mmCIF file of C-alpha atoms in Angstrom:
data_model
loop_
_atom_site.group_PDB
_atom_site.id
_atom_site.type_symbol
_atom_site.label_atom_id
_atom_site.label_comp_id
_atom_site.label_asym_id
_atom_site.label_seq_id
_atom_site.Cartn_x
_atom_site.Cartn_y
_atom_site.Cartn_z
ATOM 1 C CA UNK A 1 -4.314 26.480 -30.320
ATOM 2 C CA UNK A 2 -7.618 25.109 -29.087
ATOM 3 C CA UNK A 3 -7.396 27.279 -26.142
ATOM 4 C CA UNK A 4 -9.321 25.068 -24.236
ATOM 5 C CA UNK A 5 -10.916 26.633 -20.836
ATOM 6 C CA UNK A 6 -11.844 24.460 -17.905
ATOM 7 C CA UNK A 7 -15.784 25.001 -18.554
ATOM 8 C CA UNK A 8 -14.633 23.292 -21.620
ATOM 9 C CA UNK A 9 -13.675 20.105 -19.880
ATOM 10 C CA UNK A 10 -16.088 19.979 -17.493
ATOM 11 C CA UNK A 11 -18.885 20.470 -19.833
ATOM 12 C CA UNK A 12 -16.895 17.109 -22.108
ATOM 13 C CA UNK A 13 -17.319 14.252 -19.647
ATOM 14 C CA UNK A 14 -19.870 13.023 -19.852
ATOM 15 C CA UNK A 15 -18.744 11.636 -23.036
ATOM 16 C CA UNK A 16 -16.179 9.809 -21.493
ATOM 17 C CA UNK A 17 -17.072 6.565 -20.026
ATOM 18 C CA UNK A 18 -18.364 5.928 -16.875
ATOM 19 C CA UNK A 19 -15.519 6.227 -13.990
ATOM 20 C CA UNK A 20 -15.319 3.237 -12.004
ATOM 21 C CA UNK A 21 -17.650 3.409 -9.172
ATOM 22 C CA UNK A 22 -15.282 0.709 -6.783
ATOM 23 C CA UNK A 23 -12.407 2.377 -6.990
ATOM 24 C CA UNK A 24 -14.376 5.566 -5.360
ATOM 25 C CA UNK A 25 -15.991 3.029 -2.925
ATOM 26 C CA UNK A 26 -12.347 1.336 -2.135
ATOM 27 C CA UNK A 27 -10.570 5.006 -1.614
ATOM 28 C CA UNK A 28 -13.750 6.136 0.636
ATOM 29 C CA UNK A 29 -13.721 3.150 2.646
ATOM 30 C CA UNK A 30 -10.228 2.663 3.630
ATOM 31 C CA UNK A 31 -9.870 2.822 6.987
ATOM 32 C CA UNK A 32 -12.929 -0.208 7.233
ATOM 33 C CA UNK A 33 -11.890 -3.417 6.289
ATOM 34 C CA UNK A 34 -15.660 -4.517 6.700
ATOM 35 C CA UNK A 35 -16.656 -2.028 4.426
ATOM 36 C CA UNK A 36 -14.044 -2.598 1.922
ATOM 37 C CA UNK A 37 -14.572 -6.360 1.717
ATOM 38 C CA UNK A 38 -18.685 -5.291 1.214
ATOM 39 C CA UNK A 39 -17.684 -3.363 -2.140
ATOM 40 C CA UNK A 40 -15.557 -5.833 -3.377
ATOM 41 C CA UNK A 41 -17.310 -8.826 -3.025
ATOM 42 C CA UNK A 42 -20.675 -6.917 -4.293
ATOM 43 C CA UNK A 43 -18.037 -6.018 -7.336
ATOM 44 C CA UNK A 44 -16.973 -8.872 -7.631
ATOM 45 C CA UNK A 45 -20.121 -10.527 -8.058
ATOM 46 C CA UNK A 46 -21.813 -8.412 -11.158
ATOM 47 C CA UNK A 47 -18.308 -8.643 -12.344
ATOM 48 C CA UNK A 48 -17.075 -12.433 -13.823
ATOM 49 C CA UNK A 49 -13.811 -10.218 -16.034
ATOM 50 C CA UNK A 50 -12.413 -9.000 -12.645
ATOM 51 C CA UNK A 51 -13.792 -12.009 -10.836
ATOM 52 C CA UNK A 52 -11.627 -14.255 -13.144
ATOM 53 C CA UNK A 53 -8.505 -12.543 -12.302
ATOM 54 C CA UNK A 54 -8.988 -12.595 -9.029
ATOM 55 C CA UNK A 55 -9.171 -16.097 -9.852
ATOM 56 C CA UNK A 56 -6.471 -16.277 -11.568
ATOM 57 C CA UNK A 57 -4.132 -14.949 -9.282
ATOM 58 C CA UNK A 58 -4.702 -16.657 -6.913
ATOM 59 C CA UNK A 59 -3.994 -20.424 -8.777
ATOM 60 C CA UNK A 60 -1.076 -18.594 -10.091
ATOM 61 C CA UNK A 61 0.356 -18.199 -6.957
ATOM 62 C CA UNK A 62 3.500 -19.785 -6.092
ATOM 63 C CA UNK A 63 1.208 -21.717 -2.948
ATOM 64 C CA UNK A 64 -0.902 -22.412 -4.543
ATOM 65 C CA UNK A 65 -0.924 -26.508 -4.122
ATOM 66 C CA UNK A 66 -4.796 -27.521 -5.154
ATOM 67 C CA UNK A 67 -6.251 -25.208 -7.835
ATOM 68 C CA UNK A 68 -9.291 -22.649 -6.203
ATOM 69 C CA UNK A 69 -12.814 -22.839 -7.382
ATOM 70 C CA UNK A 70 -14.376 -20.225 -5.835
ATOM 71 C CA UNK A 71 -14.283 -16.299 -5.554
ATOM 72 C CA UNK A 72 -14.292 -16.143 -1.725
ATOM 73 C CA UNK A 73 -11.728 -18.953 -1.357
ATOM 74 C CA UNK A 74 -9.670 -17.050 -3.668
ATOM 75 C CA UNK A 75 -10.056 -13.903 -1.367
ATOM 76 C CA UNK A 76 -9.368 -15.460 1.151
ATOM 77 C CA UNK A 77 -6.488 -17.322 -0.288
ATOM 78 C CA UNK A 78 -4.345 -14.550 -1.411
ATOM 79 C CA UNK A 79 -6.376 -11.647 1.248
ATOM 80 C CA UNK A 80 -7.499 -8.778 0.917
ATOM 81 C CA UNK A 81 -4.739 -5.842 -0.259
ATOM 82 C CA UNK A 82 -4.185 -8.056 -3.213
ATOM 83 C CA UNK A 83 -8.004 -8.232 -3.997
ATOM 84 C CA UNK A 84 -7.967 -4.290 -4.186
ATOM 85 C CA UNK A 85 -4.682 -4.028 -6.062
ATOM 86 C CA UNK A 86 -6.376 -6.568 -8.769
ATOM 87 C CA UNK A 87 -9.974 -4.568 -8.505
ATOM 88 C CA UNK A 88 -7.661 -1.260 -8.915
ATOM 89 C CA UNK A 89 -6.053 -2.667 -11.532
ATOM 90 C CA UNK A 90 -8.637 -3.899 -13.291
ATOM 91 C CA UNK A 91 -10.891 -1.223 -12.900
ATOM 92 C CA UNK A 92 -8.723 1.446 -13.615
ATOM 93 C CA UNK A 93 -7.010 -0.433 -16.951
ATOM 94 C CA UNK A 94 -10.459 -1.307 -18.309
ATOM 95 C CA UNK A 95 -11.805 2.099 -18.126
ATOM 96 C CA UNK A 96 -8.628 3.209 -19.911
ATOM 97 C CA UNK A 97 -8.555 0.921 -22.311
ATOM 98 C CA UNK A 98 -12.910 2.230 -23.625
ATOM 99 C CA UNK A 99 -10.976 5.344 -23.996
ATOM 100 C CA UNK A 100 -10.145 3.202 -27.523
ATOM 101 C CA UNK A 101 -6.062 5.160 -26.946
ATOM 102 C CA UNK A 102 -3.255 3.686 -28.073
ATOM 103 C CA UNK A 103 -2.021 0.176 -25.859
ATOM 104 C CA UNK A 104 0.666 3.042 -25.010
ATOM 105 C CA UNK A 105 -1.052 4.776 -22.881
ATOM 106 C CA UNK A 106 -2.593 2.152 -20.521
ATOM 107 C CA UNK A 107 0.187 0.370 -20.226
ATOM 108 C CA UNK A 108 2.694 2.780 -19.474
ATOM 109 C CA UNK A 109 -0.603 3.963 -17.064
ATOM 110 C CA UNK A 110 -0.232 0.471 -15.311
ATOM 111 C CA UNK A 111 3.698 1.213 -15.421
ATOM 112 C CA UNK A 112 3.672 3.996 -12.762
ATOM 113 C CA UNK A 113 1.120 2.429 -10.981
ATOM 114 C CA UNK A 114 2.763 -0.616 -9.424
ATOM 115 C CA UNK A 115 6.118 1.601 -9.393
ATOM 116 C CA UNK A 116 4.286 3.910 -7.012
ATOM 117 C CA UNK A 117 2.437 1.049 -5.326
ATOM 118 C CA UNK A 118 6.297 -0.254 -4.712
ATOM 119 C CA UNK A 119 7.131 3.226 -3.632
ATOM 120 C CA UNK A 120 4.385 3.424 -1.476
ATOM 121 C CA UNK A 121 5.677 0.444 0.429
ATOM 122 C CA UNK A 122 9.119 1.231 0.908
ATOM 123 C CA UNK A 123 8.150 5.038 2.490
ATOM 124 C CA UNK A 124 4.515 4.471 4.622
ATOM 125 C CA UNK A 125 2.225 5.559 2.100
ATOM 126 C CA UNK A 126 -1.063 4.470 1.968
ATOM 127 C CA UNK A 127 -0.577 1.704 -1.300
ATOM 128 C CA UNK A 128 -4.491 1.809 -2.617
ATOM 129 C CA UNK A 129 -4.291 5.084 -3.074
ATOM 130 C CA UNK A 130 -0.581 5.097 -4.344
ATOM 131 C CA UNK A 131 -1.442 2.412 -7.030
ATOM 132 C CA UNK A 132 -4.639 4.841 -7.916
ATOM 133 C CA UNK A 133 -2.556 7.896 -7.895
ATOM 134 C CA UNK A 134 0.002 6.184 -10.361
ATOM 135 C CA UNK A 135 -2.840 4.432 -12.609
ATOM 136 C CA UNK A 136 -4.582 8.245 -12.750
ATOM 137 C CA UNK A 137 -1.411 10.161 -13.102
ATOM 138 C CA UNK A 138 -1.689 10.751 -17.081
ATOM 139 C CA UNK A 139 -6.373 10.658 -17.546
ATOM 140 C CA UNK A 140 -4.742 14.465 -18.965
ATOM 141 C CA UNK A 141 -3.507 12.662 -21.806
ATOM 142 C CA UNK A 142 -6.185 10.010 -22.351
ATOM 143 C CA UNK A 143 -8.912 12.948 -21.991
ATOM 144 C CA UNK A 144 -6.791 14.440 -24.670
ATOM 145 C CA UNK A 145 -6.452 11.543 -26.847
ATOM 146 C CA UNK A 146 -9.404 10.538 -26.805
ATOM 147 C CA UNK A 147 -11.355 13.156 -27.907
ATOM 148 C CA UNK A 148 -8.972 15.241 -29.193
ATOM 149 C CA UNK A 149 -6.986 13.124 -31.143
ATOM 150 C CA UNK A 150 -5.379 15.546 -33.922
ATOM 151 C CA UNK A 151 -4.574 17.133 -31.884
ATOM 152 C CA UNK A 152 -3.032 15.770 -29.648
ATOM 153 C CA UNK A 153 -1.154 13.482 -32.462
ATOM 154 C CA UNK A 154 -0.035 16.902 -33.058
ATOM 155 C CA UNK A 155 1.896 17.290 -30.320
ATOM 156 C CA UNK A 156 3.544 13.651 -30.493
ATOM 157 C CA UNK A 157 4.984 15.309 -33.741
ATOM 158 C CA UNK A 158 6.408 18.472 -32.427
ATOM 159 C CA UNK A 159 7.891 16.343 -29.856
ATOM 160 C CA UNK A 160 9.364 14.098 -32.394
ATOM 161 C CA UNK A 161 11.184 17.165 -34.583
ATOM 162 C CA UNK A 162 11.352 19.339 -31.519
ATOM 163 C CA UNK A 163 13.154 17.595 -27.983
ATOM 164 C CA UNK A 164 10.967 20.114 -25.555
ATOM 165 C CA UNK A 165 9.137 19.621 -22.539
ATOM 166 C CA UNK A 166 6.036 17.721 -23.103
ATOM 167 C CA UNK A 167 3.820 20.384 -20.716
ATOM 168 C CA UNK A 168 5.112 23.191 -22.691
ATOM 169 C CA UNK A 169 3.991 22.151 -26.213
ATOM 170 C CA UNK A 170 0.526 20.852 -24.816
ATOM 171 C CA UNK A 171 -0.308 24.119 -23.654
ATOM 172 C CA UNK A 172 1.363 25.501 -26.494
ATOM 173 C CA UNK A 173 -1.315 23.221 -28.670
ATOM 174 C CA UNK A 174 -4.369 22.819 -25.852
ATOM 175 C CA UNK A 175 -3.924 25.996 -24.444
ATOM 176 C CA UNK A 176 -3.753 23.757 -20.871
ATOM 177 C CA UNK A 177 -1.883 20.851 -20.201
ATOM 178 C CA UNK A 178 -2.296 17.320 -19.374
ATOM 179 C CA UNK A 179 -1.618 17.814 -15.421
ATOM 180 C CA UNK A 180 -4.355 20.614 -15.477
ATOM 181 C CA UNK A 181 -6.554 18.656 -16.987
ATOM 182 C CA UNK A 182 -6.022 15.722 -15.563
ATOM 183 C CA UNK A 183 -6.830 18.010 -12.448
ATOM 184 C CA UNK A 184 -10.185 19.076 -13.279
ATOM 185 C CA UNK A 185 -11.311 15.308 -14.346
ATOM 186 C CA UNK A 186 -9.803 14.164 -11.668
ATOM 187 C CA UNK A 187 -11.701 16.761 -9.248
ATOM 188 C CA UNK A 188 -14.953 16.116 -11.029
ATOM 189 C CA UNK A 189 -14.943 12.301 -10.240
ATOM 190 C CA UNK A 190 -14.801 13.752 -6.387
ATOM 191 C CA UNK A 191 -10.910 12.062 -5.891
ATOM 192 C CA UNK A 192 -8.566 12.218 -2.758
ATOM 193 C CA UNK A 193 -7.310 16.149 -2.673
ATOM 194 C CA UNK A 194 -3.753 13.821 -2.014
ATOM 195 C CA UNK A 195 -4.264 11.969 -5.431
ATOM 196 C CA UNK A 196 -5.385 15.317 -6.955
ATOM 197 C CA UNK A 197 -2.185 16.874 -5.643
ATOM 198 C CA UNK A 198 -0.039 13.868 -7.517
ATOM 199 C CA UNK A 199 -1.689 14.010 -10.197
ATOM 200 C CA UNK A 200 -1.007 18.105 -11.266
ATOM 201 C CA UNK A 201 2.400 18.042 -9.734
ATOM 202 C CA UNK A 202 4.139 14.798 -11.189
ATOM 203 C CA UNK A 203 6.096 17.151 -13.951
ATOM 204 C CA UNK A 204 6.476 20.194 -11.378
ATOM 205 C CA UNK A 205 7.666 18.453 -8.080
ATOM 206 C CA UNK A 206 10.013 21.257 -7.341
ATOM 207 C CA UNK A 207 7.600 22.846 -4.523
ATOM 208 C CA UNK A 208 9.679 22.585 -0.924
ATOM 209 C CA UNK A 209 6.785 21.000 0.473
ATOM 210 C CA UNK A 210 5.589 18.974 -2.085
ATOM 211 C CA UNK A 211 3.537 15.652 -0.485
ATOM 212 C CA UNK A 212 4.835 12.545 -0.357
ATOM 213 C CA UNK A 213 2.528 10.708 -2.901
ATOM 214 C CA UNK A 214 2.983 13.316 -5.765
ATOM 215 C CA UNK A 215 6.519 12.905 -4.890
ATOM 216 C CA UNK A 216 6.581 9.100 -5.630
ATOM 217 C CA UNK A 217 4.110 9.621 -9.277
ATOM 218 C CA UNK A 218 7.047 11.939 -9.989
ATOM 219 C CA UNK A 219 10.199 9.809 -8.868
ATOM 220 C CA UNK A 220 7.982 6.169 -10.177
ATOM 221 C CA UNK A 221 7.640 7.904 -13.673
ATOM 222 C CA UNK A 222 11.718 8.433 -14.297
ATOM 223 C CA UNK A 223 12.241 5.012 -12.279
ATOM 224 C CA UNK A 224 9.345 3.614 -15.141
ATOM 225 C CA UNK A 225 10.867 5.643 -18.112
ATOM 226 C CA UNK A 226 14.196 4.678 -16.919
ATOM 227 C CA UNK A 227 13.343 0.801 -17.674
ATOM 228 C CA UNK A 228 11.441 1.305 -20.353
ATOM 229 C CA UNK A 229 8.472 0.054 -19.157
ATOM 230 C CA UNK A 230 6.878 -0.158 -21.686
ATOM 231 C CA UNK A 231 8.909 0.198 -24.407
ATOM 232 C CA UNK A 232 9.024 2.719 -26.928
ATOM 233 C CA UNK A 233 11.500 4.331 -28.291
ATOM 234 C CA UNK A 234 10.811 7.887 -27.233
ATOM 235 C CA UNK A 235 10.472 7.285 -23.363
ATOM 236 C CA UNK A 236 12.167 10.202 -22.163
ATOM 237 C CA UNK A 237 14.144 10.094 -18.937
ATOM 238 C CA UNK A 238 12.525 13.236 -16.798
ATOM 239 C CA UNK A 239 15.468 14.948 -14.463
ATOM 240 C CA UNK A 240 14.012 13.442 -10.597
ATOM 241 C CA UNK A 241 13.629 16.474 -8.443
ATOM 242 C CA UNK A 242 15.236 16.864 -5.293
ATOM 243 C CA UNK A 243 12.264 18.446 -3.469
ATOM 244 C CA UNK A 244 11.198 15.054 -4.401
ATOM 245 C CA UNK A 245 13.532 12.698 -3.340
ATOM 246 C CA UNK A 246 13.436 14.810 -0.134
ATOM 247 C CA UNK A 247 9.314 14.415 0.463
ATOM 248 C CA UNK A 248 10.160 10.532 0.417
ATOM 249 C CA UNK A 249 13.310 10.779 2.269
ATOM 250 C CA UNK A 250 14.804 8.170 -0.162
ATOM 251 C CA UNK A 251 18.504 7.860 -1.313
ATOM 252 C CA UNK A 252 18.935 7.872 -4.842
ATOM 253 C CA UNK A 253 22.136 6.451 -4.563
ATOM 254 C CA UNK A 254 20.899 3.710 -2.823
ATOM 255 C CA UNK A 255 21.108 0.524 -3.930
ATOM 256 C CA UNK A 256 17.874 -0.102 -5.358
ATOM 257 C CA UNK A 257 18.041 -3.547 -8.229
ATOM 258 C CA UNK A 258 15.484 -5.001 -5.537
ATOM 259 C CA UNK A 259 12.692 -2.686 -5.900
ATOM 260 C CA UNK A 260 13.556 -1.712 -9.282
ATOM 261 C CA UNK A 261 13.329 -6.560 -10.240
ATOM 262 C CA UNK A 262 10.290 -5.638 -8.115
ATOM 263 C CA UNK A 263 8.555 -3.254 -10.626
ATOM 264 C CA UNK A 264 9.780 -5.150 -13.717
ATOM 265 C CA UNK A 265 8.668 -8.488 -12.307
ATOM 266 C CA UNK A 266 4.516 -7.461 -12.166
ATOM 267 C CA UNK A 267 5.004 -4.914 -14.368
ATOM 268 C CA UNK A 268 5.201 -8.265 -16.650
ATOM 269 C CA UNK A 269 3.382 -9.878 -14.973
ATOM 270 C CA UNK A 270 0.498 -7.053 -14.745
ATOM 271 C CA UNK A 271 0.261 -7.094 -17.937
ATOM 272 C CA UNK A 272 -0.088 -10.196 -19.186
ATOM 273 C CA UNK A 273 -2.892 -10.342 -16.800
ATOM 274 C CA UNK A 274 -5.272 -7.801 -17.897
ATOM 275 C CA UNK A 275 -4.307 -8.808 -22.169
#
C-alpha cells in the first residue's frame, strides 16, 4: 500500500504535462463572449493541430456547400459554441494522451465529457463547464496510471478477480481513491469548485444537496458504461443515484432514445476527429 498523502500528490504534479492554459482561459471568460473569442483566436493561431480540427469540423458540416480555407471563416461558419467545444475537447484529450496511458482512459473521458455536455443541454447547465467536468472526471485515475502504473495494474487485477467497488480497491492499494486525488489536482489547477465537486462526488452521488453538475457527471458515466462507450469487456454499469436524478429533475423512465443516439453519434465522430 502506498499510503499517499495530499502533500505527496502536490509534490508530484510538476511531473505531469502542462495543463492546457486555454481550458482555464475559456472557463474564466464564459460570460464574456468577446474575451472568449479573443482567447480562442489567439490559441488557434498558435496551434495548427486544433486549427485543423476546427476547419475539418466546419468542412464536414452538412451545411458546408463549399470548402472553407481559413480559421476565421470556419469560426464564423460553425459558431463560437462549437469552436469552444472543439478546443476544449482537443486540448483535454491531447493532455490525457500526453500522459501515455492506455487508449481506453482518454476514450472513456471523451465519452463521459460528451454525455455530460448533452445532459447540460437537456437540463440547463453550463455546457462548457459540463464538458470539462466530464473530460476531467477521472483525472485521478490518469495520475495513478502515469506515475504509479504497477499499483494501478494491481487495482485492475484485483477487480478482475474480485468484483468490488473501484474506489474501495483504490483506497486499499493507494491509500486514497481517484476521486480524492482528482480533487487535489483540480484545486492545484485552480478549476471552479463546481467542477471539483463533480470530480469528487461522481462515485458518491447520494448527498441530498448534490450539485447538478456532479449529478450530471455521475449519470453520464452510467450511460456511457451502459452504451459500452468505449467498448471494454469489464465496463461496470453503476447503479443510478436517486439524489442525482432528483438534482437534475430527470425521469429515468422517460424515452431517452434521442439523447442516447446523440451521445453515441457524437462520440464516434469526435473519436475520429481527434485520432
